[in-house]
PDB file of C-alpha atoms in Angstrom:
ATOM      1  CA  MET H   1      90.230 143.842 100.797  1.00 34.00           C
ATOM      2  CA  THR H   2      93.343 145.983 100.286  1.00 32.00           C
ATOM      3  CA  GLU H   3      95.708 143.396 101.743  1.00 37.00           C
ATOM      4  CA  TYR H   4      94.537 140.778  99.241  1.00 38.00           C
ATOM      5  CA  GLU H   5      94.764 142.868  96.091  1.00 36.00           C
ATOM      6  CA  ASP H   6      97.707 140.838  94.853  1.00 41.00           C
ATOM      7  CA  LEU H   7      95.751 137.601  94.856  1.00 46.00           C
ATOM      8  CA  ASP H   8      94.939 136.059  91.517  1.00 52.00           C
ATOM      9  CA  GLU H   9      91.533 134.652  92.290  1.00 64.00           C
ATOM     10  CA  TRP H  10      89.263 133.225  94.937  1.00 65.00           C
ATOM     11  CA  SER H  11      88.122 129.702  95.495  1.00 69.00           C
ATOM     12  CA  PRO H  12      84.921 129.135  97.429  1.00 68.00           C
ATOM     13  CA  GLN H  13      87.163 128.244 100.381  1.00 66.00           C
ATOM     14  CA  GLY H  14      89.290 131.372 100.247  1.00 72.00           C
ATOM     15  CA  PRO H  15      92.082 133.090  98.338  1.00 79.00           C
ATOM     16  CA  VAL H  16      94.056 131.304  95.627  1.00 85.00           C
ATOM     17  CA  THR H  17      97.608 132.272  94.679  1.00 89.00           C
ATOM     18  CA  GLU H  18      99.623 131.078  91.700  1.00 93.00           C
ATOM     19  CA  LEU H  19     102.997 129.616  92.603  1.00 95.00           C
ATOM     20  CA  THR H  20     106.082 130.535  90.623  1.00 95.00           C
ATOM     21  CA  ASP H  21     107.324 127.970  88.105  1.00 96.00           C
ATOM     22  CA  ALA H  22     110.417 127.348  90.282  1.00 96.00           C
ATOM     23  CA  HIS H  23     108.270 126.774  93.372  1.00 96.00           C
ATOM     24  CA  ALA H  24     105.941 124.375  91.547  1.00 97.00           C
ATOM     25  CA  ARG H  25     108.915 122.394  90.179  1.00 97.00           C
ATOM     26  CA  ALA H  26     110.513 122.251  93.630  1.00 97.00           C
ATOM     27  CA  LEU H  27     107.308 120.785  95.081  1.00 97.00           C
ATOM     28  CA  LEU H  28     107.224 118.159  92.307  1.00 97.00           C
ATOM     29  CA  GLU H  29     110.852 117.240  93.030  1.00 97.00           C
ATOM     30  CA  ARG H  30     110.341 117.094  96.784  1.00 96.00           C
ATOM     31  CA  HIS H  31     107.363 114.754  96.625  1.00 95.00           C
ATOM     32  CA  GLY H  32     107.001 111.217  95.249  1.00 93.00           C
ATOM     33  CA  PHE H  33     103.316 110.309  95.328  1.00 92.00           C
ATOM     34  CA  GLY H  34     100.902 111.795  92.806  1.00 95.00           C
ATOM     35  CA  ARG H  35      97.891 111.128  90.631  1.00 97.00           C
ATOM     36  CA  LEU H  36      97.725 110.409  86.931  1.00 97.00           C
ATOM     37  CA  ALA H  37      94.572 111.433  85.044  1.00 97.00           C
ATOM     38  CA  VAL H  38      93.882 109.871  81.673  1.00 97.00           C
ATOM     39  CA  SER H  39      90.926 110.151  79.345  1.00 96.00           C
ATOM     40  CA  VAL H  40      89.536 107.527  76.991  1.00 94.00           C
ATOM     41  CA  ASN H  41      86.455 108.322  74.927  1.00 93.00           C
ATOM     42  CA  GLY H  42      85.570 111.246  77.187  1.00 93.00           C
ATOM     43  CA  GLN H  43      85.747 109.157  80.390  1.00 95.00           C
ATOM     44  CA  PRO H  44      88.416 110.484  82.776  1.00 97.00           C
ATOM     45  CA  GLN H  45      90.211 108.106  85.125  1.00 95.00           C
ATOM     46  CA  ILE H  46      92.571 108.726  88.043  1.00 96.00           C
ATOM     47  CA  PHE H  47      95.409 106.454  89.181  1.00 94.00           C
ATOM     48  CA  PRO H  48      97.630 107.092  92.212  1.00 92.00           C
ATOM     49  CA  VAL H  49     101.315 106.446  91.460  1.00 91.00           C
ATOM     50  CA  ASP H  50     104.728 106.688  93.062  1.00 90.00           C
ATOM     51  CA  TYR H  51     106.896 108.839  90.826  1.00 95.00           C
ATOM     52  CA  HIS H  52     110.236 110.564  90.471  1.00 96.00           C
ATOM     53  CA  PHE H  53     110.682 114.041  88.954  1.00 97.00           C
ATOM     54  CA  ASP H  54     114.235 114.975  88.009  1.00 93.00           C
ATOM     55  CA  GLY H  55     113.432 118.533  86.909  1.00 93.00           C
ATOM     56  CA  THR H  56     112.768 117.429  83.328  1.00 94.00           C
ATOM     57  CA  ALA H  57     110.381 114.483  83.343  1.00 97.00           C
ATOM     58  CA  ILE H  58     108.102 112.500  85.641  1.00 98.00           C
ATOM     59  CA  VAL H  59     108.845 108.765  85.656  1.00 97.00           C
ATOM     60  CA  PHE H  60     106.726 106.040  87.246  1.00 94.00           C
ATOM     61  CA  ARG H  61     106.339 102.277  87.012  1.00 91.00           C
ATOM     62  CA  SER H  62     103.157 100.650  85.805  1.00 90.00           C
ATOM     63  CA  ALA H  63     102.018  97.044  85.896  1.00 83.00           C
ATOM     64  CA  PRO H  64     100.212  95.726  82.825  1.00 82.00           C
ATOM     65  CA  GLY H  65      96.535  96.671  83.040  1.00 84.00           C
ATOM     66  CA  GLU H  66      93.958  99.398  82.635  1.00 86.00           C
ATOM     67  CA  LYS H  67      96.391 102.300  83.031  1.00 88.00           C
ATOM     68  CA  LEU H  68      98.717 101.132  80.252  1.00 89.00           C
ATOM     69  CA  ARG H  69      95.797 100.256  77.969  1.00 91.00           C
ATOM     70  CA  ASP H  70      94.346 103.757  78.505  1.00 92.00           C
ATOM     71  CA  LEU H  71      97.716 105.426  77.820  1.00 94.00           C
ATOM     72  CA  ALA H  72      98.087 103.477  74.575  1.00 92.00           C
ATOM     73  CA  LEU H  73      94.687 104.804  73.452  1.00 93.00           C
ATOM     74  CA  ASN H  74      95.346 108.397  74.548  1.00 95.00           C
ATOM     75  CA  PRO H  75      98.794 109.454  75.797  1.00 97.00           C
ATOM     76  CA  VAL H  76      97.626 113.003  76.672  1.00 97.00           C
ATOM     77  CA  VAL H  77      97.601 113.115  80.482  1.00 98.00           C
ATOM     78  CA  ALA H  78      97.407 115.360  83.505  1.00 98.00           C
ATOM     79  CA  PHE H  79      99.444 114.634  86.618  1.00 98.00           C
ATOM     80  CA  GLU H  80      98.776 116.144  90.028  1.00 98.00           C
ATOM     81  CA  VAL H  81     100.587 116.374  93.359  1.00 98.00           C
ATOM     82  CA  ASP H  82      99.078 118.115  96.368  1.00 96.00           C
ATOM     83  CA  ASP H  83      99.230 118.359 100.119  1.00 93.00           C
ATOM     84  CA  ARG H  84      97.333 119.922 102.972  1.00 87.00           C
ATOM     85  CA  THR H  85      99.107 122.629 104.948  1.00 85.00           C
ATOM     86  CA  ALA H  86      98.362 124.249 108.302  1.00 82.00           C
ATOM     87  CA  ASP H  87      96.255 126.942 106.634  1.00 81.00           C
ATOM     88  CA  GLY H  88      95.039 125.321 103.421  1.00 84.00           C
ATOM     89  CA  ALA H  89      96.509 123.237 100.621  1.00 89.00           C
ATOM     90  CA  TRP H  90      98.725 123.444  97.554  1.00 94.00           C
ATOM     91  CA  SER H  91      98.413 121.628  94.257  1.00 96.00           C
ATOM     92  CA  VAL H  92     100.716 121.293  91.255  1.00 98.00           C
ATOM     93  CA  VAL H  93      99.193 120.114  87.960  1.00 98.00           C
ATOM     94  CA  VAL H  94     101.342 118.968  85.047  1.00 98.00           C
ATOM     95  CA  ASP H  95     100.011 118.610  81.515  1.00 98.00           C
ATOM     96  CA  GLY H  96     101.971 116.387  79.184  1.00 98.00           C
ATOM     97  CA  ARG H  97     102.282 113.298  77.089  1.00 97.00           C
ATOM     98  CA  ALA H  98     102.981 109.886  78.599  1.00 97.00           C
ATOM     99  CA  ASP H  99     105.400 107.629  76.760  1.00 96.00           C
ATOM    100  CA  ILE H 100     106.342 104.071  77.610  1.00 95.00           C
ATOM    101  CA  LEU H 101     110.103 103.667  77.838  1.00 96.00           C
ATOM    102  CA  THR H 102     111.254 101.001  75.401  1.00 94.00           C
ATOM    103  CA  GLU H 103     114.900 101.820  74.620  1.00 96.00           C
ATOM    104  CA  ALA H 104     117.376  99.811  76.707  1.00 96.00           C
ATOM    105  CA  ALA H 105     119.386 102.882  77.732  1.00 96.00           C
ATOM    106  CA  GLU H 106     116.266 104.728  78.898  1.00 96.00           C
ATOM    107  CA  VAL H 107     115.026 101.728  80.870  1.00 94.00           C
ATOM    108  CA  GLN H 108     118.454 101.241  82.455  1.00 94.00           C
ATOM    109  CA  HIS H 109     118.499 104.909  83.515  1.00 94.00           C
ATOM    110  CA  ALA H 110     114.983 104.583  84.952  1.00 94.00           C
ATOM    111  CA  GLU H 111     116.002 101.499  86.963  1.00 90.00           C
ATOM    112  CA  GLY H 112     118.485 103.716  88.802  1.00 91.00           C
ATOM    113  CA  LEU H 113     115.926 106.366  89.824  1.00 92.00           C
ATOM    114  CA  PRO H 114     115.005 106.639  93.519  1.00 87.00           C
ATOM    115  CA  LEU H 115     111.577 105.031  93.178  1.00 85.00           C
ATOM    116  CA  PRO H 116     110.299 102.810  96.004  1.00 74.00           C
ATOM    117  CA  THR H 117     112.209  99.532  96.039  1.00 61.00           C
ATOM    118  CA  TRP H 118     110.376  96.249  95.982  1.00 58.00           C
ATOM    119  CA  ILE H 119     110.799  92.620  95.071  1.00 54.00           C
ATOM    120  CA  PRO H 120     109.888  92.580  91.390  1.00 54.00           C
ATOM    121  CA  VAL H 121     107.479  89.652  91.375  1.00 57.00           C
ATOM    122  CA  ALA H 122     105.324  91.319  88.752  1.00 67.00           C
ATOM    123  CA  GLU H 123     106.004  92.558  85.277  1.00 78.00           C
ATOM    124  CA  TYR H 124     106.215  96.326  84.934  1.00 85.00           C
ATOM    125  CA  THR H 125     106.953  99.111  82.508  1.00 91.00           C
ATOM    126  CA  PHE H 126     108.412 102.578  82.968  1.00 94.00           C
ATOM    127  CA  VAL H 127     106.276 105.503  81.852  1.00 96.00           C
ATOM    128  CA  ARG H 128     107.677 109.001  81.344  1.00 98.00           C
ATOM    129  CA  ILE H 129     105.724 112.252  81.215  1.00 98.00           C
ATOM    130  CA  VAL H 130     107.475 115.227  79.676  1.00 96.00           C
ATOM    131  CA  PRO H 131     105.555 118.304  80.869  1.00 97.00           C
ATOM    132  CA  THR H 132     104.118 120.756  78.369  1.00 97.00           C
ATOM    133  CA  SER H 133     102.934 122.942  81.266  1.00 97.00           C
ATOM    134  CA  ILE H 134     103.368 123.035  85.041  1.00 98.00           C
ATOM    135  CA  ARG H 135     100.970 125.047  87.181  1.00 96.00           C
ATOM    136  CA  GLY H 136     101.119 125.393  90.941  1.00 96.00           C
ATOM    137  CA  ARG H 137      98.481 126.967  93.152  1.00 94.00           C
ATOM    138  CA  ARG H 138      98.062 127.606  96.835  1.00 92.00           C
ATOM    139  CA  PHE H 139      94.595 127.492  98.368  1.00 86.00           C
ATOM    140  CA  GLN H 140      94.370 129.428 101.591  1.00 82.00           C
ATOM    141  CA  ARG H 141      91.576 128.757 104.019  1.00 74.00           C
ATOM    142  CA  TRP H 142      89.864 132.009 104.732  1.00 64.00           C
ATOM    143  CA  MET H 143      90.169 133.143 108.326  1.00 52.00           C
ATOM    144  CA  VAL H 144      86.986 133.403 110.329  1.00 48.00           C
ATOM    145  CA  HIS H 145      87.200 134.592 113.938  1.00 42.00           C
ATOM    146  CA  GLY H 146      90.956 134.695 113.646  1.00 42.00           C
ATOM    147  CA  SER H 147      91.634 131.025 112.908  1.00 42.00           C
ATOM    148  CA  PRO H 148      91.763 128.941 109.730  1.00 44.00           C
ATOM    149  CA  GLN H 149      88.688 126.804 109.122  1.00 43.00           C
ATOM    150  CA  ARG H 150      88.995 122.977 109.114  1.00 43.00           C
TER     151      ARG H 150
ATOM    152  CA  MET B   1     103.716  83.211  97.512  1.00 33.00           C
ATOM    153  CA  THR B   2     101.135  81.168  99.392  1.00 32.00           C
ATOM    154  CA  GLU B   3     100.316  83.855 101.915  1.00 36.00           C
ATOM    155  CA  TYR B   4      99.403  86.294  99.139  1.00 38.00           C
ATOM    156  CA  GLU B   5      97.173  84.019  97.118  1.00 36.00           C
ATOM    157  CA  ASP B   6      94.095  86.040  98.064  1.00 41.00           C
ATOM    158  CA  LEU B   7      95.508  89.238  96.605  1.00 45.00           C
ATOM    159  CA  ASP B   8      93.847  90.581  93.498  1.00 52.00           C
ATOM    160  CA  GLU B   9      96.861  91.969  91.731  1.00 64.00           C
ATOM    161  CA  TRP B  10     100.293  93.475  92.122  1.00 65.00           C
ATOM    162  CA  SER B  11     101.438  96.997  91.591  1.00 69.00           C
ATOM    163  CA  PRO B  12     105.114  97.603  90.846  1.00 68.00           C
ATOM    164  CA  GLN B  13     105.381  98.725  94.486  1.00 66.00           C
ATOM    165  CA  GLY B  14     103.783  95.650  96.015  1.00 72.00           C
ATOM    166  CA  PRO B  15     100.475  93.880  96.552  1.00 79.00           C
ATOM    167  CA  VAL B  16      97.153  95.559  95.739  1.00 85.00           C
ATOM    168  CA  THR B  17      93.908  94.604  97.469  1.00 89.00           C
ATOM    169  CA  GLU B  18      90.383  95.655  96.555  1.00 93.00           C
ATOM    170  CA  LEU B  19      88.435  97.261  99.389  1.00 95.00           C
ATOM    171  CA  THR B  20      84.839  96.296 100.044  1.00 95.00           C
ATOM    172  CA  ASP B  21      82.172  98.719  98.852  1.00 96.00           C
ATOM    173  CA  ALA B  22      81.309  99.559 102.478  1.00 96.00           C
ATOM    174  CA  HIS B  23      84.968 100.284 103.304  1.00 96.00           C
ATOM    175  CA  ALA B  24      85.416 102.480 100.228  1.00 97.00           C
ATOM    176  CA  ARG B  25      82.249 104.450 101.075  1.00 97.00           C
ATOM    177  CA  ALA B  26      83.360 104.858 104.696  1.00 97.00           C
ATOM    178  CA  LEU B  27      86.677 106.337 103.529  1.00 97.00           C
ATOM    179  CA  LEU B  28      84.821 108.776 101.248  1.00 97.00           C
ATOM    180  CA  GLU B  29      82.581 109.832 104.146  1.00 97.00           C
ATOM    181  CA  ARG B  30      85.467 110.215 106.590  1.00 96.00           C
ATOM    182  CA  HIS B  31      87.520 112.484 104.317  1.00 95.00           C
ATOM    183  CA  GLY B  32      86.750 115.893 102.838  1.00 92.00           C
ATOM    184  CA  PHE B  33      89.537 116.705 100.377  1.00 92.00           C
ATOM    185  CA  GLY B  34      89.679 114.994  96.986  1.00 95.00           C
ATOM    186  CA  ARG B  35      90.453 115.446  93.324  1.00 97.00           C
ATOM    187  CA  LEU B  36      88.083 115.918  90.418  1.00 97.00           C
ATOM    188  CA  ALA B  37      89.205 114.699  86.991  1.00 97.00           C
ATOM    189  CA  VAL B  38      87.437 116.025  83.932  1.00 97.00           C
ATOM    190  CA  SER B  39      88.077 115.525  80.244  1.00 96.00           C
ATOM    191  CA  VAL B  40      87.470 117.947  77.410  1.00 94.00           C
ATOM    192  CA  ASN B  41      88.402 116.941  73.863  1.00 93.00           C
ATOM    193  CA  GLY B  42      90.639 114.154  75.158  1.00 93.00           C
ATOM    194  CA  GLN B  43      92.589 116.448  77.498  1.00 95.00           C
ATOM    195  CA  PRO B  44      92.235 115.339  81.135  1.00 97.00           C
ATOM    196  CA  GLN B  45      92.422 117.918  83.910  1.00 95.00           C
ATOM    197  CA  ILE B  46      92.632 117.541  87.689  1.00 96.00           C
ATOM    198  CA  PHE B  47      91.227 119.957  90.278  1.00 94.00           C
ATOM    199  CA  PRO B  48      91.608 119.572  94.050  1.00 92.00           C
ATOM    200  CA  VAL B  49      88.349 120.263  95.912  1.00 91.00           C
ATOM    201  CA  ASP B  50      86.886 120.198  99.395  1.00 90.00           C
ATOM    202  CA  TYR B  51      83.842 117.963  99.316  1.00 95.00           C
ATOM    203  CA  HIS B  52      81.162 116.306 101.399  1.00 96.00           C
ATOM    204  CA  PHE B  53      79.891 112.761 100.812  1.00 97.00           C
ATOM    205  CA  ASP B  54      76.638 111.844 102.555  1.00 93.00           C
ATOM    206  CA  GLY B  55      76.609 108.216 101.411  1.00 93.00           C
ATOM    207  CA  THR B  56      74.675 109.063  98.258  1.00 94.00           C
ATOM    208  CA  ALA B  57      76.380 111.934  96.486  1.00 97.00           C
ATOM    209  CA  ILE B  58      79.567 114.002  96.525  1.00 98.00           C
ATOM    210  CA  VAL B  59      78.935 117.753  96.787  1.00 97.00           C
ATOM    211  CA  PHE B  60      81.504 120.522  96.388  1.00 94.00           C
ATOM    212  CA  ARG B  61      81.542 124.237  95.702  1.00 91.00           C
ATOM    213  CA  SER B  62      83.061 125.712  92.586  1.00 90.00           C
ATOM    214  CA  ALA B  63      83.872 129.278  91.668  1.00 83.00           C
ATOM    215  CA  PRO B  64      83.122 130.353  88.089  1.00 82.00           C
ATOM    216  CA  GLY B  65      86.032 129.353  85.862  1.00 84.00           C
ATOM    217  CA  GLU B  66      87.753 126.536  84.003  1.00 86.00           C
ATOM    218  CA  LYS B  67      86.263 123.728  86.120  1.00 88.00           C
ATOM    219  CA  LEU B  68      82.638 124.759  85.537  1.00 89.00           C
ATOM    220  CA  ARG B  69      83.283 125.404  81.844  1.00 91.00           C
ATOM    221  CA  ASP B  70      84.804 121.917  81.497  1.00 92.00           C
ATOM    222  CA  LEU B  71      81.880 120.296  83.335  1.00 94.00           C
ATOM    223  CA  ALA B  72      79.386 122.036  81.059  1.00 92.00           C
ATOM    224  CA  LEU B  73      81.201 120.562  78.048  1.00 93.00           C
ATOM    225  CA  ASN B  74      81.532 117.051  79.525  1.00 95.00           C
ATOM    226  CA  PRO B  75      79.833 116.149  82.830  1.00 97.00           C
ATOM    227  CA  VAL B  76      81.390 112.651  82.921  1.00 97.00           C
ATOM    228  CA  VAL B  77      83.954 112.790  85.728  1.00 98.00           C
ATOM    229  CA  ALA B  78      86.172 110.743  88.003  1.00 98.00           C
ATOM    230  CA  PHE B  79      86.717 111.733  91.619  1.00 98.00           C
ATOM    231  CA  GLU B  80      89.532 110.433  93.792  1.00 98.00           C
ATOM    232  CA  VAL B  81      90.415 110.456  97.485  1.00 98.00           C
ATOM    233  CA  ASP B  82      93.585 108.889  98.818  1.00 96.00           C
ATOM    234  CA  ASP B  83      95.987 108.898 101.712  1.00 93.00           C
ATOM    235  CA  ARG B  84      99.345 107.461 102.666  1.00 87.00           C
ATOM    236  CA  THR B  85      99.433 104.949 105.481  1.00 85.00           C
ATOM    237  CA  ALA B  86     102.279 103.519 107.563  1.00 82.00           C
ATOM    238  CA  ASP B  87     102.782 100.663 105.094  1.00 81.00           C
ATOM    239  CA  GLY B  88     101.495 102.050 101.789  1.00 84.00           C
ATOM    240  CA  ALA B  89      98.481 103.989 100.571  1.00 89.00           C
ATOM    241  CA  TRP B  90      94.794 103.625  99.801  1.00 94.00           C
ATOM    242  CA  SER B  91      92.767 105.227  97.035  1.00 96.00           C
ATOM    243  CA  VAL B  92      89.039 105.419  96.333  1.00 98.00           C
ATOM    244  CA  VAL B  93      87.936 106.341  92.797  1.00 98.00           C
ATOM    245  CA  VAL B  94      84.367 107.344  91.995  1.00 98.00           C
ATOM    246  CA  ASP B  95      82.980 107.443  88.469  1.00 98.00           C
ATOM    247  CA  GLY B  96      79.916 109.549  87.904  1.00 98.00           C
ATOM    248  CA  ARG B  97      78.206 112.506  86.353  1.00 97.00           C
ATOM    249  CA  ALA B  98      78.616 116.033  87.714  1.00 97.00           C
ATOM    250  CA  ASP B  99      75.521 118.226  87.821  1.00 96.00           C
ATOM    251  CA  ILE B 100      75.309 121.851  88.841  1.00 95.00           C
ATOM    252  CA  LEU B 101      72.651 122.371  91.500  1.00 96.00           C
ATOM    253  CA  THR B 102      70.113 124.901  90.298  1.00 94.00           C
ATOM    254  CA  GLU B 103      66.900 124.135  92.206  1.00 96.00           C
ATOM    255  CA  ALA B 104      66.402 126.333  95.276  1.00 96.00           C
ATOM    256  CA  ALA B 105      65.665 123.390  97.600  1.00 96.00           C
ATOM    257  CA  GLU B 106      68.822 121.538  96.486  1.00 96.00           C
ATOM    258  CA  VAL B 107      70.984 124.636  96.915  1.00 94.00           C
ATOM    259  CA  GLN B 108      69.488 125.310 100.348  1.00 94.00           C
ATOM    260  CA  HIS B 109      70.246 121.728 101.398  1.00 94.00           C
ATOM    261  CA  ALA B 110      73.816 122.049 100.092  1.00 94.00           C
ATOM    262  CA  GLU B 111      74.318 125.293 102.058  1.00 90.00           C
ATOM    263  CA  GLY B 112      73.768 123.261 105.225  1.00 91.00           C
ATOM    264  CA  LEU B 113      76.417 120.619 104.455  1.00 92.00           C
ATOM    265  CA  PRO B 114      79.583 120.568 106.579  1.00 87.00           C
ATOM    266  CA  LEU B 115      81.852 122.060 103.935  1.00 85.00           C
ATOM    267  CA  PRO B 116      84.640 124.420 105.028  1.00 74.00           C
ATOM    268  CA  THR B 117      83.180 127.741 106.123  1.00 61.00           C
ATOM    269  CA  TRP B 118      84.436 130.958 104.625  1.00 58.00           C
ATOM    270  CA  ILE B 119      83.435 134.526 103.966  1.00 53.00           C
ATOM    271  CA  PRO B 120      81.646 134.308 100.623  1.00 54.00           C
ATOM    272  CA  VAL B 121      83.313 137.210  98.840  1.00 57.00           C
ATOM    273  CA  ALA B 122      83.190 135.333  95.542  1.00 67.00           C
ATOM    274  CA  GLU B 123      80.378 133.841  93.534  1.00 78.00           C
ATOM    275  CA  TYR B 124      80.106 130.062  93.689  1.00 85.00           C
ATOM    276  CA  THR B 125      77.991 127.130  92.564  1.00 91.00           C
ATOM    277  CA  PHE B 126      77.311 123.733  94.108  1.00 94.00           C
ATOM    278  CA  VAL B 127      78.230 120.696  92.054  1.00 96.00           C
ATOM    279  CA  ARG B 128      76.921 117.218  92.846  1.00 97.00           C
ATOM    280  CA  ILE B 129      78.368 113.914  91.652  1.00 98.00           C
ATOM    281  CA  VAL B 130      76.110 110.878  91.869  1.00 96.00           C
ATOM    282  CA  PRO B 131      78.421 107.843  91.684  1.00 97.00           C
ATOM    283  CA  THR B 132      77.881 105.201  89.019  1.00 97.00           C
ATOM    284  CA  SER B 133      80.744 103.178  90.524  1.00 97.00           C
ATOM    285  CA  ILE B 134      82.944 103.355  93.614  1.00 98.00           C
ATOM    286  CA  ARG B 135      86.222 101.434  93.728  1.00 96.00           C
ATOM    287  CA  GLY B 136      88.632 101.319  96.633  1.00 96.00           C
ATOM    288  CA  ARG B 137      92.115  99.830  96.604  1.00 94.00           C
ATOM    289  CA  ARG B 138      94.904  99.417  99.103  1.00 92.00           C
ATOM    290  CA  PHE B 139      98.499  99.532  97.899  1.00 86.00           C
ATOM    291  CA  GLN B 140     100.870  97.818 100.261  1.00 82.00           C
ATOM    292  CA  ARG B 141     104.554  98.585 100.167  1.00 74.00           C
ATOM    293  CA  TRP B 142     106.437  95.381  99.741  1.00 64.00           C
ATOM    294  CA  MET B 143     108.671  94.514 102.677  1.00 52.00           C
ATOM    295  CA  VAL B 144     112.383  94.343 102.034  1.00 48.00           C
ATOM    296  CA  HIS B 145     114.697  93.445 104.902  1.00 42.00           C
ATOM    297  CA  GLY B 146     111.729  93.382 107.244  1.00 41.00           C
ATOM    298  CA  SER B 147     110.623  97.003 106.929  1.00 42.00           C
ATOM    299  CA  PRO B 148     108.332  98.856 104.540  1.00 44.00           C
ATOM    300  CA  GLN B 149     110.122 100.905 101.904  1.00 43.00           C
ATOM    301  CA  ARG B 150     109.757 104.710 101.790  1.00 43.00           C
TER     302      ARG B 150
END
């Protein structure tokens, strides 16, 4: 076990390491597809979204519907980005508050962000999450017989 | 717009179609890495997990920690699996209740499920989610200039 003494914890799949804040932020900036978790009356919900993170805030577009209704009832959210790697997976979880952008200058700025382009046939709103915490973790598949499992 | 009249809704990125129940279940069965959303006192949290879905229930392992503490406080969860495709993404969201397996026969059955193998150096528990609803959706990137965006 000596070689793993620096690990923070174990998952049932293998060792877990905390990523540095800089590493977690870099992963958020490099990716553009994540998952929003909201909670209304104790019922969690998950929505996949395309987003942009500029180092300060996460911005995504939302059509009118369940997601916006939920955010109006409870703006406290979690946001997650993850990916599989050759030997496991990483995950970055952001806690924060989601606000709908209403000021013209904010909306104009958001229109210029590198979000996926599309023909705007449907109404939409920009939502911004300012993180209160960012936590990144790496999940390593434990090696059995010299090779990573699954 | 005629060719899209059968679509259920639009996302800001393009058309959204509902998947059939059978299709959504098949995607859950075919994949093994998803995200658990829990909610405690209005604060949602997201945890990536390796899981197995046998057509009836989702089973995953959990080490002692935040996730199990949250589930004990509120077993109402959402579970999500998604993937990018050549022209967009799909997402399956399960609502349900998470129960910790305690009966010997249930635990023994769970031990035989095709979850990632590992050297069990850490304590763990099996958690089972019996779905109350399963919803699958396909998000198509809208075509601009004849090719999908991003």
